[in-house]
Short mmCIF file of C-alpha atoms in Angstrom, two decimals:
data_model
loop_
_atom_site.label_atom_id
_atom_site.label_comp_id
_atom_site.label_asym_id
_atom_site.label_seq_id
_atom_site.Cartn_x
_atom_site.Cartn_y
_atom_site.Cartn_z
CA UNK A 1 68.68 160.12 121.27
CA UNK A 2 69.07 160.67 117.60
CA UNK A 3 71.59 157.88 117.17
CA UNK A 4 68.81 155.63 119.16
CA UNK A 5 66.00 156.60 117.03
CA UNK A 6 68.34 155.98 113.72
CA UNK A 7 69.28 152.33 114.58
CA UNK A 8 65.69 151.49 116.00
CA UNK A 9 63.40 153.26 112.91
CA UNK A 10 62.61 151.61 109.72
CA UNK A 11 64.82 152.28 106.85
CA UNK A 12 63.01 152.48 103.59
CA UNK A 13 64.82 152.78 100.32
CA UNK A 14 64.14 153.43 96.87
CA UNK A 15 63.18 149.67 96.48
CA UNK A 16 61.25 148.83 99.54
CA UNK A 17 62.03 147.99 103.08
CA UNK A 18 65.52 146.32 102.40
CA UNK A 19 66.02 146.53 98.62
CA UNK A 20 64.87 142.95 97.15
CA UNK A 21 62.81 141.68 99.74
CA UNK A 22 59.05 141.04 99.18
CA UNK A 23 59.41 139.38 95.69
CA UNK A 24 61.22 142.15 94.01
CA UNK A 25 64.14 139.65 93.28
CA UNK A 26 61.05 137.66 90.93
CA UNK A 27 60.10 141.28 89.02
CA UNK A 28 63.71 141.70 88.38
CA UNK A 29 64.63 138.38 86.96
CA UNK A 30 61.24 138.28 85.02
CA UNK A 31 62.29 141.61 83.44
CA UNK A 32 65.50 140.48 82.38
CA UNK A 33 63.79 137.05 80.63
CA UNK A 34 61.62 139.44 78.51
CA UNK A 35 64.35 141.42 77.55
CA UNK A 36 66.08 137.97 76.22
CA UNK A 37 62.85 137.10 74.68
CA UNK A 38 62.75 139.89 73.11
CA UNK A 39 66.44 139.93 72.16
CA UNK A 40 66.24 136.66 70.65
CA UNK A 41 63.10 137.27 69.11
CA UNK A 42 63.96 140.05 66.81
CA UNK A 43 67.30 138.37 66.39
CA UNK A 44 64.80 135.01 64.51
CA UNK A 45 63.36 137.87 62.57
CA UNK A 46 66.21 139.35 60.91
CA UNK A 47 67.85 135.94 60.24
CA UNK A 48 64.33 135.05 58.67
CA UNK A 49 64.10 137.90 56.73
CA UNK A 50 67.54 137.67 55.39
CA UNK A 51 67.29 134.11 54.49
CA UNK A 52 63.55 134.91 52.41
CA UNK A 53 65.57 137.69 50.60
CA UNK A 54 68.40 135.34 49.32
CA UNK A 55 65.76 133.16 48.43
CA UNK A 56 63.63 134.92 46.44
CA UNK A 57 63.60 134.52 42.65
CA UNK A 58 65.58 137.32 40.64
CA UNK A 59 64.74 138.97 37.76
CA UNK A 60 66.58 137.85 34.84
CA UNK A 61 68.72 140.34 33.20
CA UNK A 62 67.78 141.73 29.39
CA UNK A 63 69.90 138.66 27.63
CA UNK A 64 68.72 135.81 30.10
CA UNK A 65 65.30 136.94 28.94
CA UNK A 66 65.81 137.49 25.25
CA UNK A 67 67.88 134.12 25.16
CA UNK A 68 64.61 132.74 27.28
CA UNK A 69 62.42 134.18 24.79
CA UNK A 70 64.38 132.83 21.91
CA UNK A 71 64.69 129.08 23.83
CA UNK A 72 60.61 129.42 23.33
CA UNK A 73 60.57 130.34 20.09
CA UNK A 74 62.63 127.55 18.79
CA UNK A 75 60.94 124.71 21.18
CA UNK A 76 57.41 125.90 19.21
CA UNK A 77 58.87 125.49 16.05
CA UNK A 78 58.36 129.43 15.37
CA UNK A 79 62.44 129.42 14.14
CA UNK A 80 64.69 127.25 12.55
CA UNK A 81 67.64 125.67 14.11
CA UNK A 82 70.02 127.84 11.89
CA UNK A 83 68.46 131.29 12.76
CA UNK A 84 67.70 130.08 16.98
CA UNK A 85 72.30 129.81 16.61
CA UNK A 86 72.54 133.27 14.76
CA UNK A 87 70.50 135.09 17.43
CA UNK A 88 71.70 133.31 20.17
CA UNK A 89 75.26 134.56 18.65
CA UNK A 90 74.20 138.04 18.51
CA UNK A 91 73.45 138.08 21.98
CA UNK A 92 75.94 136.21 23.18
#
């Protein structure tokens, strides 16, 4: 009787009546296209950011900006010629 009652009864598993029946097979392959959404997603992100970093504008060092400072100086007429080549020496 018991071996009767086993083949005739419904089996019900952790995932339904028969595993991916009733549209389960949809939930599963909809979870797995967010995960690659998501995947490729944060993936754009860090290739974005990266790219913005190397992009950005550095600081100039101490002599880029004193031999920027001095490059001013000279193209207002504040120095001469001779003393805009003595300082630009010195820091060379």
């Amino acid at each position: 009787m018991n071996a009767v009652m086993a083949l005739t009864a419904p089996r019900w598993d952790h995932m339904g009546d028969s595993g991916w029946s009733d549209g389960m097979w949809i939930w599963g392959s909809v979870v797995m296209i967010l995960w690659l959404a998501l995947a490729v997603v944060v993936t754009w992100l860090a290739v974005r950011s990266v790219n913005a970093r190397a992009a950005a504008p550095r600081e100039p060092s101490g002599a880029e900006h004193a031999r920027d400072i001095l490059a001013e100086r000279y193209a207002k007429g504040e120095i001469d010629t001779e003393e805009y080549g003595e300082r630009l020496a010195r820091l060379g």
